[in-house]
mmCIF file of C-alpha atoms in Angstrom:
data_model
loop_
_atom_site.group_PDB
_atom_site.id
_atom_site.type_symbol
_atom_site.label_atom_id
_atom_site.label_comp_id
_atom_site.label_asym_id
_atom_site.label_seq_id
_atom_site.Cartn_x
_atom_site.Cartn_y
_atom_site.Cartn_z
ATOM 1 C CA UNK A 8 -13.716 13.305 -26.045
ATOM 2 C CA UNK A 9 -15.057 13.104 -22.468
ATOM 3 C CA UNK A 10 -18.765 12.927 -21.701
ATOM 4 C CA UNK A 11 -18.639 16.370 -20.154
ATOM 5 C CA UNK A 12 -16.969 17.805 -23.236
ATOM 6 C CA UNK A 13 -19.753 16.298 -25.314
ATOM 7 C CA UNK A 14 -22.276 18.506 -23.560
ATOM 8 C CA UNK A 15 -20.286 21.597 -24.372
ATOM 9 C CA UNK A 16 -20.002 20.605 -28.016
ATOM 10 C CA UNK A 17 -23.637 19.543 -28.476
ATOM 11 C CA UNK A 18 -25.559 20.901 -31.405
ATOM 12 C CA UNK A 19 -27.985 22.813 -29.199
ATOM 13 C CA UNK A 20 -27.117 26.509 -29.309
ATOM 14 C CA UNK A 21 -26.165 28.166 -26.038
ATOM 15 C CA UNK A 22 -27.768 31.606 -26.093
ATOM 16 C CA UNK A 23 -27.962 33.970 -23.143
ATOM 17 C CA UNK A 24 -31.322 34.182 -21.427
ATOM 18 C CA UNK A 25 -33.179 37.400 -22.372
ATOM 19 C CA UNK A 26 -33.026 38.603 -18.755
ATOM 20 C CA UNK A 27 -29.264 38.147 -18.639
ATOM 21 C CA UNK A 28 -27.784 41.578 -19.304
ATOM 22 C CA UNK A 29 -24.161 40.832 -18.469
ATOM 23 C CA UNK A 30 -21.768 40.726 -21.413
ATOM 24 C CA UNK A 31 -18.231 39.440 -21.256
ATOM 25 C CA UNK A 32 -17.015 42.487 -23.123
ATOM 26 C CA UNK A 33 -18.481 44.848 -20.528
ATOM 27 C CA UNK A 34 -16.048 43.796 -17.821
ATOM 28 C CA UNK A 35 -12.288 43.381 -17.690
ATOM 29 C CA UNK A 36 -11.022 39.985 -18.704
ATOM 30 C CA UNK A 37 -10.226 38.073 -15.540
ATOM 31 C CA UNK A 38 -7.437 35.529 -15.436
ATOM 32 C CA UNK A 39 -7.548 32.799 -12.805
ATOM 33 C CA UNK A 40 -10.989 33.845 -11.636
ATOM 34 C CA UNK A 41 -12.031 32.109 -8.422
ATOM 35 C CA UNK A 42 -15.687 31.830 -7.406
ATOM 36 C CA UNK A 43 -16.795 32.978 -3.969
ATOM 37 C CA UNK A 44 -20.089 31.114 -4.250
ATOM 38 C CA UNK A 45 -21.464 27.615 -4.673
ATOM 39 C CA UNK A 46 -24.658 26.263 -6.238
ATOM 40 C CA UNK A 47 -27.061 23.659 -4.838
ATOM 41 C CA UNK A 48 -29.219 22.098 -7.557
ATOM 42 C CA UNK A 49 -32.458 20.319 -6.870
ATOM 43 C CA UNK A 50 -32.882 17.491 -9.386
ATOM 44 C CA UNK A 51 -36.524 16.593 -10.078
ATOM 45 C CA UNK A 52 -38.347 19.503 -11.666
ATOM 46 C CA UNK A 53 -35.138 21.479 -12.142
ATOM 47 C CA UNK A 54 -32.793 19.236 -14.139
ATOM 48 C CA UNK A 55 -35.074 16.354 -15.094
ATOM 49 C CA UNK A 56 -38.764 15.530 -15.304
ATOM 50 C CA UNK A 57 -39.066 11.824 -14.673
ATOM 51 C CA UNK A 58 -36.237 10.376 -16.764
ATOM 52 C CA UNK A 59 -36.294 13.171 -19.326
ATOM 53 C CA UNK A 60 -33.776 16.015 -19.032
ATOM 54 C CA UNK A 61 -35.297 19.482 -19.028
ATOM 55 C CA UNK A 62 -33.840 21.266 -22.111
ATOM 56 C CA UNK A 63 -32.678 24.273 -20.094
ATOM 57 C CA UNK A 64 -30.529 21.981 -17.949
ATOM 58 C CA UNK A 65 -28.173 21.122 -20.798
ATOM 59 C CA UNK A 66 -27.769 24.812 -21.636
ATOM 60 C CA UNK A 67 -27.111 25.593 -17.989
ATOM 61 C CA UNK A 68 -24.420 22.911 -17.901
ATOM 62 C CA UNK A 69 -22.708 24.406 -20.913
ATOM 63 C CA UNK A 70 -22.274 27.605 -18.939
ATOM 64 C CA UNK A 71 -20.983 25.812 -15.845
ATOM 65 C CA UNK A 72 -18.236 23.812 -17.560
ATOM 66 C CA UNK A 73 -15.046 24.811 -19.281
ATOM 67 C CA UNK A 74 -13.744 23.246 -22.481
ATOM 68 C CA UNK A 75 -11.991 20.525 -20.467
ATOM 69 C CA UNK A 76 -15.294 19.466 -18.913
ATOM 70 C CA UNK A 77 -14.398 20.928 -15.523
ATOM 71 C CA UNK A 78 -16.856 22.824 -13.374
ATOM 72 C CA UNK A 79 -16.152 26.524 -13.083
ATOM 73 C CA UNK A 80 -17.867 26.752 -9.695
ATOM 74 C CA UNK A 81 -18.461 24.245 -6.878
ATOM 75 C CA UNK A 82 -21.873 22.566 -7.172
ATOM 76 C CA UNK A 83 -23.856 19.892 -5.345
ATOM 77 C CA UNK A 84 -26.916 18.078 -6.696
ATOM 78 C CA UNK A 85 -29.370 17.569 -3.822
ATOM 79 C CA UNK A 86 -32.194 15.017 -3.903
ATOM 80 C CA UNK A 87 -34.530 13.759 -1.188
ATOM 81 C CA UNK A 88 -34.377 10.251 -2.641
ATOM 82 C CA UNK A 89 -32.904 7.696 -0.277
ATOM 83 C CA UNK A 90 -33.728 4.192 -1.515
ATOM 84 C CA UNK A 91 -30.497 3.587 -3.405
ATOM 85 C CA UNK A 92 -26.771 4.099 -3.121
ATOM 86 C CA UNK A 93 -25.493 7.552 -3.914
ATOM 87 C CA UNK A 94 -23.361 6.027 -6.664
ATOM 88 C CA UNK A 95 -26.415 4.597 -8.427
ATOM 89 C CA UNK A 96 -28.232 7.922 -8.348
ATOM 90 C CA UNK A 97 -25.130 9.672 -9.584
ATOM 91 C CA UNK A 98 -24.852 7.183 -12.439
ATOM 92 C CA UNK A 99 -28.501 7.754 -13.352
ATOM 93 C CA UNK A 100 -27.971 11.487 -13.447
ATOM 94 C CA UNK A 101 -24.702 11.152 -15.309
ATOM 95 C CA UNK A 102 -26.526 9.177 -17.991
ATOM 96 C CA UNK A 103 -29.065 11.969 -18.312
ATOM 97 C CA UNK A 104 -27.031 15.096 -17.768
ATOM 98 C CA UNK A 105 -23.395 14.080 -17.356
ATOM 99 C CA UNK A 106 -23.366 15.027 -13.685
ATOM 100 C CA UNK A 107 -20.029 14.418 -11.924
ATOM 101 C CA UNK A 108 -20.586 11.244 -9.936
ATOM 102 C CA UNK A 109 -19.109 12.510 -6.674
ATOM 103 C CA UNK A 110 -21.355 15.530 -6.331
ATOM 104 C CA UNK A 111 -24.790 14.006 -5.744
ATOM 105 C CA UNK A 112 -26.250 14.262 -2.258
ATOM 106 C CA UNK A 113 -29.004 11.893 -1.127
ATOM 107 C CA UNK A 114 -31.333 12.483 1.807
ATOM 108 C CA UNK A 115 -29.266 10.021 3.841
ATOM 109 C CA UNK A 116 -25.843 11.483 2.958
ATOM 110 C CA UNK A 117 -25.551 13.553 6.195
ATOM 111 C CA UNK A 118 -25.598 10.298 8.180
ATOM 112 C CA UNK A 119 -21.875 10.153 7.469
ATOM 113 C CA UNK A 120 -21.518 12.862 10.110
ATOM 114 C CA UNK A 121 -23.115 10.724 12.854
ATOM 115 C CA UNK A 122 -19.922 8.803 13.542
ATOM 116 C CA UNK A 123 -20.803 8.088 17.174
ATOM 117 C CA UNK A 124 -23.386 5.586 15.886
ATOM 118 C CA UNK A 125 -21.269 3.992 13.176
ATOM 119 C CA UNK A 126 -19.936 1.216 15.417
ATOM 120 C CA UNK A 127 -23.286 0.569 17.114
ATOM 121 C CA UNK A 128 -25.991 -1.950 16.283
ATOM 122 C CA UNK A 129 -28.699 0.000 14.441
ATOM 123 C CA UNK A 130 -32.089 -0.957 13.032
ATOM 124 C CA UNK A 131 -32.649 0.342 9.495
ATOM 125 C CA UNK A 132 -36.056 0.766 7.840
ATOM 126 C CA UNK A 133 -36.921 1.442 4.208
ATOM 127 C CA UNK A 134 -36.529 -0.388 0.928
ATOM 128 C CA UNK A 135 -33.781 -1.046 -1.571
ATOM 129 C CA UNK A 136 -30.248 -2.230 -0.699
ATOM 130 C CA UNK A 137 -30.474 -1.044 2.923
ATOM 131 C CA UNK A 138 -27.441 -2.937 4.204
ATOM 132 C CA UNK A 139 -25.278 -1.631 1.374
ATOM 133 C CA UNK A 140 -26.522 1.927 1.918
ATOM 134 C CA UNK A 141 -25.916 1.772 5.664
ATOM 135 C CA UNK A 142 -22.446 0.276 5.311
ATOM 136 C CA UNK A 143 -21.524 2.784 2.613
ATOM 137 C CA UNK A 144 -22.441 5.555 5.053
ATOM 138 C CA UNK A 145 -20.150 4.056 7.700
ATOM 139 C CA UNK A 146 -22.460 1.885 9.819
ATOM 140 C CA UNK A 147 -20.742 -1.357 10.782
ATOM 141 C CA UNK A 148 -23.622 -3.295 12.362
ATOM 142 C CA UNK A 149 -26.875 -2.524 10.538
ATOM 143 C CA UNK A 150 -29.875 -4.815 10.994
ATOM 144 C CA UNK A 151 -32.855 -4.642 8.646
ATOM 145 C CA UNK A 152 -36.487 -5.128 9.592
ATOM 146 C CA UNK A 153 -36.508 -8.373 7.601
ATOM 147 C CA UNK A 154 -33.509 -9.677 9.539
ATOM 148 C CA UNK A 155 -35.252 -8.840 12.802
ATOM 149 C CA UNK A 156 -38.558 -10.342 11.672
ATOM 150 C CA UNK A 157 -37.120 -13.551 10.282
ATOM 151 C CA UNK A 158 -34.522 -14.437 12.881
ATOM 152 C CA UNK A 159 -35.616 -13.050 16.207
ATOM 153 C CA UNK A 160 -38.410 -15.540 17.032
ATOM 154 C CA UNK A 161 -36.074 -18.461 16.265
ATOM 155 C CA UNK A 162 -33.213 -17.338 18.474
ATOM 156 C CA UNK A 163 -32.260 -19.543 21.415
ATOM 157 C CA UNK A 164 -32.230 -16.941 24.169
ATOM 158 C CA UNK A 165 -30.334 -19.308 26.481
ATOM 159 C CA UNK A 166 -27.417 -19.401 24.063
ATOM 160 C CA UNK A 167 -25.607 -16.136 24.816
ATOM 161 C CA UNK A 168 -23.625 -16.394 21.606
ATOM 162 C CA UNK A 169 -26.829 -16.259 19.601
ATOM 163 C CA UNK A 170 -28.479 -13.416 21.460
ATOM 164 C CA UNK A 171 -29.010 -10.379 19.283
ATOM 165 C CA UNK A 172 -27.075 -7.294 20.212
ATOM 166 C CA UNK A 173 -28.981 -4.457 21.778
ATOM 167 C CA UNK A 174 -30.326 -2.062 19.156
ATOM 168 C CA UNK A 175 -29.225 1.423 20.154
ATOM 169 C CA UNK A 176 -30.634 3.478 17.259
ATOM 170 C CA UNK A 177 -33.403 3.368 14.663
ATOM 171 C CA UNK A 178 -32.644 4.832 11.226
ATOM 172 C CA UNK A 179 -35.553 5.557 8.892
ATOM 173 C CA UNK A 180 -34.177 5.686 5.341
ATOM 174 C CA UNK A 181 -37.499 5.810 3.508
ATOM 175 C CA UNK A 182 -40.956 4.314 3.195
ATOM 176 C CA UNK A 183 -40.934 0.493 3.350
ATOM 177 C CA UNK A 184 -42.907 -1.948 1.225
ATOM 178 C CA UNK A 185 -44.803 -3.601 4.095
ATOM 179 C CA UNK A 186 -45.743 -0.709 6.330
ATOM 180 C CA UNK A 187 -47.543 -2.750 9.011
ATOM 181 C CA UNK A 188 -44.510 -4.968 9.647
ATOM 182 C CA UNK A 189 -42.099 -2.056 9.911
ATOM 183 C CA UNK A 190 -44.446 -0.039 12.127
ATOM 184 C CA UNK A 191 -44.957 -2.986 14.483
ATOM 185 C CA UNK A 192 -41.283 -3.867 14.865
ATOM 186 C CA UNK A 193 -40.069 -0.265 15.151
ATOM 187 C CA UNK A 194 -42.612 0.296 17.940
ATOM 188 C CA UNK A 195 -41.384 -2.928 19.586
ATOM 189 C CA UNK A 196 -37.814 -1.661 19.519
ATOM 190 C CA UNK A 197 -38.718 1.808 20.805
ATOM 191 C CA UNK A 198 -40.877 0.517 23.669
ATOM 192 C CA UNK A 199 -38.292 -2.027 24.838
ATOM 193 C CA UNK A 200 -35.228 0.237 24.683
ATOM 194 C CA UNK A 201 -33.740 -1.865 21.911
ATOM 195 C CA UNK A 202 -34.650 -5.306 23.377
ATOM 196 C CA UNK A 203 -37.634 -6.332 21.212
ATOM 197 C CA UNK A 204 -37.979 -9.699 22.971
ATOM 198 C CA UNK A 205 -38.804 -8.010 26.264
ATOM 199 C CA UNK A 206 -42.156 -6.672 27.492
ATOM 200 C CA UNK A 207 -42.973 -3.043 26.782
ATOM 201 C CA UNK A 208 -41.432 -0.545 29.185
ATOM 202 C CA UNK A 209 -42.323 3.006 30.106
ATOM 203 C CA UNK A 210 -38.808 4.300 29.575
ATOM 204 C CA UNK A 211 -38.778 7.796 28.115
ATOM 205 C CA UNK A 212 -37.153 9.233 26.159
ATOM 206 C CA UNK A 213 -36.832 6.282 23.830
ATOM 207 C CA UNK A 214 -33.657 5.261 21.996
ATOM 208 C CA UNK A 215 -32.503 7.719 19.288
ATOM 209 C CA UNK A 216 -34.348 7.888 15.968
ATOM 210 C CA UNK A 217 -32.733 9.344 12.833
ATOM 211 C CA UNK A 218 -35.030 9.992 9.869
ATOM 212 C CA UNK A 219 -34.314 10.800 6.223
ATOM 213 C CA UNK A 220 -36.716 12.325 3.672
ATOM 214 C CA UNK A 221 -39.796 13.929 5.207
ATOM 215 C CA UNK A 222 -41.771 14.289 1.957
ATOM 216 C CA UNK A 223 -45.439 13.634 2.717
ATOM 217 C CA UNK A 224 -46.185 12.789 -0.916
ATOM 218 C CA UNK A 225 -44.284 12.523 -4.156
ATOM 219 C CA UNK A 226 -45.157 12.648 -7.835
ATOM 220 C CA UNK A 227 -44.894 9.463 -9.864
ATOM 221 C CA UNK A 228 -46.445 8.285 -13.134
ATOM 222 C CA UNK A 229 -49.900 8.106 -11.530
ATOM 223 C CA UNK A 230 -52.268 11.029 -11.897
ATOM 224 C CA UNK A 231 -52.399 11.552 -8.123
ATOM 225 C CA UNK A 232 -49.455 11.918 -5.716
ATOM 226 C CA UNK A 233 -48.248 8.808 -3.866
ATOM 227 C CA UNK A 234 -47.579 8.482 -0.140
ATOM 228 C CA UNK A 235 -44.015 9.387 0.731
ATOM 229 C CA UNK A 236 -41.834 8.651 3.738
ATOM 230 C CA UNK A 237 -43.358 11.617 5.540
ATOM 231 C CA UNK A 238 -46.683 9.780 5.575
ATOM 232 C CA UNK A 239 -45.031 6.705 7.086
ATOM 233 C CA UNK A 240 -43.512 8.954 9.752
ATOM 234 C CA UNK A 241 -46.951 10.418 10.529
ATOM 235 C CA UNK A 242 -48.223 6.872 11.117
ATOM 236 C CA UNK A 243 -45.295 5.969 13.363
ATOM 237 C CA UNK A 244 -45.582 9.180 15.378
ATOM 238 C CA UNK A 245 -49.304 8.758 15.966
ATOM 239 C CA UNK A 246 -49.085 5.079 16.907
ATOM 240 C CA UNK A 247 -46.321 5.832 19.398
ATOM 241 C CA UNK A 248 -48.291 8.708 20.930
ATOM 242 C CA UNK A 249 -51.511 6.669 21.070
ATOM 243 C CA UNK A 250 -49.740 3.900 22.998
ATOM 244 C CA UNK A 251 -47.563 6.010 25.302
ATOM 245 C CA UNK A 252 -49.246 9.397 25.459
ATOM 246 C CA UNK A 253 -45.884 10.957 24.597
ATOM 247 C CA UNK A 254 -44.352 12.480 21.476
ATOM 248 C CA UNK A 255 -41.966 10.484 19.323
ATOM 249 C CA UNK A 256 -38.678 12.386 19.323
ATOM 250 C CA UNK A 257 -36.114 12.558 16.523
ATOM 251 C CA UNK A 258 -32.439 13.084 17.181
ATOM 252 C CA UNK A 259 -32.100 14.399 13.638
ATOM 253 C CA UNK A 260 -34.223 14.923 10.541
ATOM 254 C CA UNK A 261 -32.428 14.814 7.195
ATOM 255 C CA UNK A 262 -33.344 15.696 3.649
ATOM 256 C CA UNK A 263 -34.736 19.007 2.495
ATOM 257 C CA UNK A 264 -35.794 21.274 4.185
ATOM 258 C CA UNK A 265 -33.716 20.179 7.195
ATOM 259 C CA UNK A 266 -30.868 22.522 8.084
ATOM 260 C CA UNK A 267 -28.678 19.419 8.571
ATOM 261 C CA UNK A 268 -28.917 18.771 4.834
ATOM 262 C CA UNK A 269 -27.903 22.311 3.955
ATOM 263 C CA UNK A 270 -24.994 22.261 6.389
ATOM 264 C CA UNK A 271 -23.740 19.047 4.806
ATOM 265 C CA UNK A 272 -24.199 20.459 1.308
ATOM 266 C CA UNK A 273 -22.234 23.538 2.362
ATOM 267 C CA UNK A 274 -19.481 21.217 3.631
ATOM 268 C CA UNK A 275 -19.364 19.475 0.233
ATOM 269 C CA UNK A 276 -19.167 22.856 -1.514
ATOM 270 C CA UNK A 277 -16.211 23.907 0.634
ATOM 271 C CA UNK A 278 -14.532 20.545 0.060
ATOM 272 C CA UNK A 279 -14.738 21.007 -3.716
ATOM 273 C CA UNK A 280 -13.366 24.539 -3.516
ATOM 274 C CA UNK A 281 -10.484 23.340 -1.371
ATOM 275 C CA UNK A 282 -9.707 20.456 -3.745
ATOM 276 C CA UNK A 283 -9.397 22.952 -6.605
ATOM 277 C CA UNK A 284 -7.187 25.148 -4.414
ATOM 278 C CA UNK A 285 -9.563 28.074 -4.668
ATOM 279 C CA UNK A 286 -8.393 30.331 -1.867
ATOM 280 C CA UNK A 287 -11.292 32.781 -1.882
ATOM 281 C CA UNK A 288 -13.787 31.942 0.892
ATOM 282 C CA UNK A 289 -17.261 30.790 -0.075
ATOM 283 C CA UNK A 290 -19.563 33.650 0.859
ATOM 284 C CA UNK A 291 -22.853 32.701 -0.787
ATOM 285 C CA UNK A 292 -24.734 29.494 -1.498
ATOM 286 C CA UNK A 293 -27.401 29.571 -4.202
ATOM 287 C CA UNK A 294 -30.150 26.969 -3.790
ATOM 288 C CA UNK A 295 -32.043 26.330 -7.037
ATOM 289 C CA UNK A 296 -35.311 24.427 -6.678
ATOM 290 C CA UNK A 297 -38.910 24.075 -7.815
ATOM 291 C CA UNK A 298 -40.616 23.449 -4.474
ATOM 292 C CA UNK A 299 -41.511 26.215 -2.037
ATOM 293 C CA UNK A 300 -41.989 23.825 0.864
ATOM 294 C CA UNK A 301 -38.649 22.040 0.565
ATOM 295 C CA UNK A 302 -36.080 23.910 -1.528
ATOM 296 C CA UNK A 303 -37.048 27.458 -0.597
ATOM 297 C CA UNK A 304 -38.076 26.675 2.980
ATOM 298 C CA UNK A 305 -34.778 24.868 3.566
ATOM 299 C CA UNK A 306 -32.612 27.659 2.172
ATOM 300 C CA UNK A 307 -34.431 30.277 4.232
ATOM 301 C CA UNK A 308 -34.301 28.118 7.359
ATOM 302 C CA UNK A 309 -30.536 27.764 6.903
ATOM 303 C CA UNK A 310 -30.279 31.552 6.938
ATOM 304 C CA UNK A 311 -32.653 31.920 9.873
ATOM 305 C CA UNK A 312 -30.600 29.569 12.006
ATOM 306 C CA UNK A 313 -27.367 31.349 11.213
ATOM 307 C CA UNK A 314 -25.928 29.324 8.351
ATOM 308 C CA UNK A 315 -22.574 27.708 8.901
ATOM 309 C CA UNK A 316 -20.748 27.973 12.167
ATOM 310 C CA UNK A 317 -17.444 26.870 10.699
ATOM 311 C CA UNK A 318 -14.505 29.165 11.293
ATOM 312 C CA UNK A 319 -13.160 28.313 7.845
ATOM 313 C CA UNK A 320 -15.983 30.103 6.055
ATOM 314 C CA UNK A 321 -16.617 33.809 5.771
ATOM 315 C CA UNK A 322 -18.997 35.189 8.381
ATOM 316 C CA UNK A 323 -20.889 36.819 5.522
ATOM 317 C CA UNK A 324 -22.018 33.482 4.097
ATOM 318 C CA UNK A 325 -25.693 33.234 3.249
ATOM 319 C CA UNK A 326 -27.984 31.028 1.212
ATOM 320 C CA UNK A 327 -29.932 32.684 -1.596
ATOM 321 C CA UNK A 328 -32.989 30.820 -2.890
ATOM 322 C CA UNK A 329 -33.852 30.733 -6.596
ATOM 323 C CA UNK A 330 -37.222 29.277 -7.587
ATOM 324 C CA UNK A 331 -37.720 27.847 -11.085
ATOM 325 C CA UNK A 332 -41.058 27.302 -12.831
ATOM 326 C CA UNK A 333 -40.341 23.961 -14.525
ATOM 327 C CA UNK A 334 -41.505 21.683 -11.692
ATOM 328 C CA UNK A 335 -44.110 21.619 -8.959
ATOM 329 C CA UNK A 336 -44.219 25.362 -8.356
ATOM 330 C CA UNK A 337 -47.419 26.974 -9.601
ATOM 331 C CA UNK A 338 -46.983 30.761 -9.893
ATOM 332 C CA UNK A 339 -50.763 31.199 -9.711
ATOM 333 C CA UNK A 340 -51.101 29.585 -6.259
ATOM 334 C CA UNK A 341 -51.190 32.027 -3.372
ATOM 335 C CA UNK A 342 -49.636 31.225 0.003
ATOM 336 C CA UNK A 343 -51.910 32.562 2.758
ATOM 337 C CA UNK A 344 -50.388 34.846 5.364
ATOM 338 C CA UNK A 345 -52.708 33.497 8.082
ATOM 339 C CA UNK A 346 -50.720 30.942 10.100
ATOM 340 C CA UNK A 347 -53.647 29.545 12.083
ATOM 341 C CA UNK A 348 -53.651 25.761 12.299
ATOM 342 C CA UNK A 349 -56.686 25.247 10.058
ATOM 343 C CA UNK A 350 -54.902 27.159 7.297
ATOM 344 C CA UNK A 351 -51.453 25.619 7.630
ATOM 345 C CA UNK A 352 -52.774 22.073 7.609
ATOM 346 C CA UNK A 353 -54.138 22.584 4.093
ATOM 347 C CA UNK A 354 -51.056 24.365 2.771
ATOM 348 C CA UNK A 355 -47.980 23.158 4.601
ATOM 349 C CA UNK A 356 -47.177 19.504 4.014
ATOM 350 C CA UNK A 357 -43.956 19.762 5.958
ATOM 351 C CA UNK A 358 -43.046 17.635 8.942
ATOM 352 C CA UNK A 359 -44.602 18.104 12.382
ATOM 353 C CA UNK A 360 -41.362 19.531 13.782
ATOM 354 C CA UNK A 361 -41.175 22.333 11.195
ATOM 355 C CA UNK A 362 -43.353 25.372 11.761
ATOM 356 C CA UNK A 363 -45.131 27.133 8.935
ATOM 357 C CA UNK A 364 -44.004 30.700 8.356
ATOM 358 C CA UNK A 365 -44.901 32.563 5.143
ATOM 359 C CA UNK A 366 -41.482 34.236 5.211
ATOM 360 C CA UNK A 367 -39.761 30.850 4.954
ATOM 361 C CA UNK A 368 -41.452 30.023 1.647
ATOM 362 C CA UNK A 369 -40.655 33.372 0.031
ATOM 363 C CA UNK A 370 -37.903 32.926 -2.600
ATOM 364 C CA UNK A 371 -35.232 35.532 -3.141
ATOM 365 C CA UNK A 372 -35.636 35.187 -6.915
ATOM 366 C CA UNK A 373 -38.092 33.553 -9.335
ATOM 367 C CA UNK A 374 -36.897 32.621 -12.834
ATOM 368 C CA UNK A 375 -38.342 30.556 -15.714
ATOM 369 C CA UNK A 376 -35.829 27.703 -15.649
ATOM 370 C CA UNK A 377 -32.413 26.532 -14.489
ATOM 371 C CA UNK A 378 -30.563 28.218 -17.364
ATOM 372 C CA UNK A 379 -32.058 31.538 -16.306
ATOM 373 C CA UNK A 380 -31.064 30.715 -12.724
ATOM 374 C CA UNK A 381 -27.417 30.210 -13.687
ATOM 375 C CA UNK A 382 -27.459 33.427 -15.726
ATOM 376 C CA UNK A 383 -28.919 35.298 -12.769
ATOM 377 C CA UNK A 384 -26.316 33.924 -10.368
ATOM 378 C CA UNK A 385 -23.449 34.879 -12.667
ATOM 379 C CA UNK A 386 -24.946 38.343 -12.967
ATOM 380 C CA UNK A 387 -25.390 38.780 -9.215
ATOM 381 C CA UNK A 388 -21.840 37.601 -8.594
ATOM 382 C CA UNK A 389 -20.350 39.600 -11.495
ATOM 383 C CA UNK A 390 -18.829 36.271 -12.463
ATOM 384 C CA UNK A 391 -17.413 36.202 -15.988
ATOM 385 C CA UNK A 392 -15.766 32.821 -16.652
ATOM 386 C CA UNK A 393 -12.715 32.919 -18.893
ATOM 387 C CA UNK A 394 -14.236 30.262 -21.149
ATOM 388 C CA UNK A 395 -17.370 32.369 -21.720
ATOM 389 C CA UNK A 396 -15.274 35.321 -22.760
ATOM 390 C CA UNK A 397 -13.405 33.247 -25.288
ATOM 391 C CA UNK A 398 -16.580 32.064 -26.970
ATOM 392 C CA UNK A 399 -18.406 35.389 -27.018
#
């Protein structure tokens, strides 16, 4: 018996959520039903809390899989984590919830689309197996901060064969361990146009910077939140501006709530549908999350900017946000409608380049947990899987 089948046959009963009014017997039995929607799952606070699966997640999975352990709809599991290979994260989730290993999206996953940098020499910042991550994403010549720090002062600059190649891009994967070293060397690279052995120049704009995961803080085992990569980015931006008087510019920002992340997730949804030979176009994406400032903001921003521009997808495609109450969302916290700076600074922990708009943190639906979210989606889509009808 496969691992996915084991979920379906677990002892935990799979009962419809009280708010789920659809009954398989109320609609005609549909053979060969094909979904016209896809689901984007946040992970922390929706499927797991720390390393513990949220009970509703297993019940939700039972409704998403058929008796052969196959997904009935295309899904992508979206996390802002970026300090490990996608395969490792997928394996971690598969151990907890039997998630298909090829459907996990990290904050750095959209870097696969930046092919024009894949053959260039790039500086990568963060922690974890950075070289492996970069090469897995397609980058052929990544250089880590440690490589730059340890080897550059010892290079014989007269020996042309030993000269380092010009760094043409900086990629920020996540917060590093030694912030001061990374900040110093990244500034060196930016202010020398990729030649860190040269004196500072006044060239502007600087070489391209790609950044993943803008979370200002994140929740760990400690009682208080820890600094996230967004905090490191705030430091880098302010140091650069203090030295040059100019704004640090990003070619792209990835990870929720960036629209780049949602476009890539939509691409993965379409790829799954195509692989299963589902001919019906994907018309709706459902983004399930627990964070107003990332999950809901990102889904609404995707809609605001027009969603996909691909000719292969229905022009009616939209992203519907579903907020669950099992994570960071506090239903008793009010979001002020006043968008003056002194208000937004205390409420909106998003990145500098994202404006605060109360409409962007307004979910389309609020439900108790992920099982209720799946029930709601099936109800909205009038989606009655064949397997559900058999077991009713």
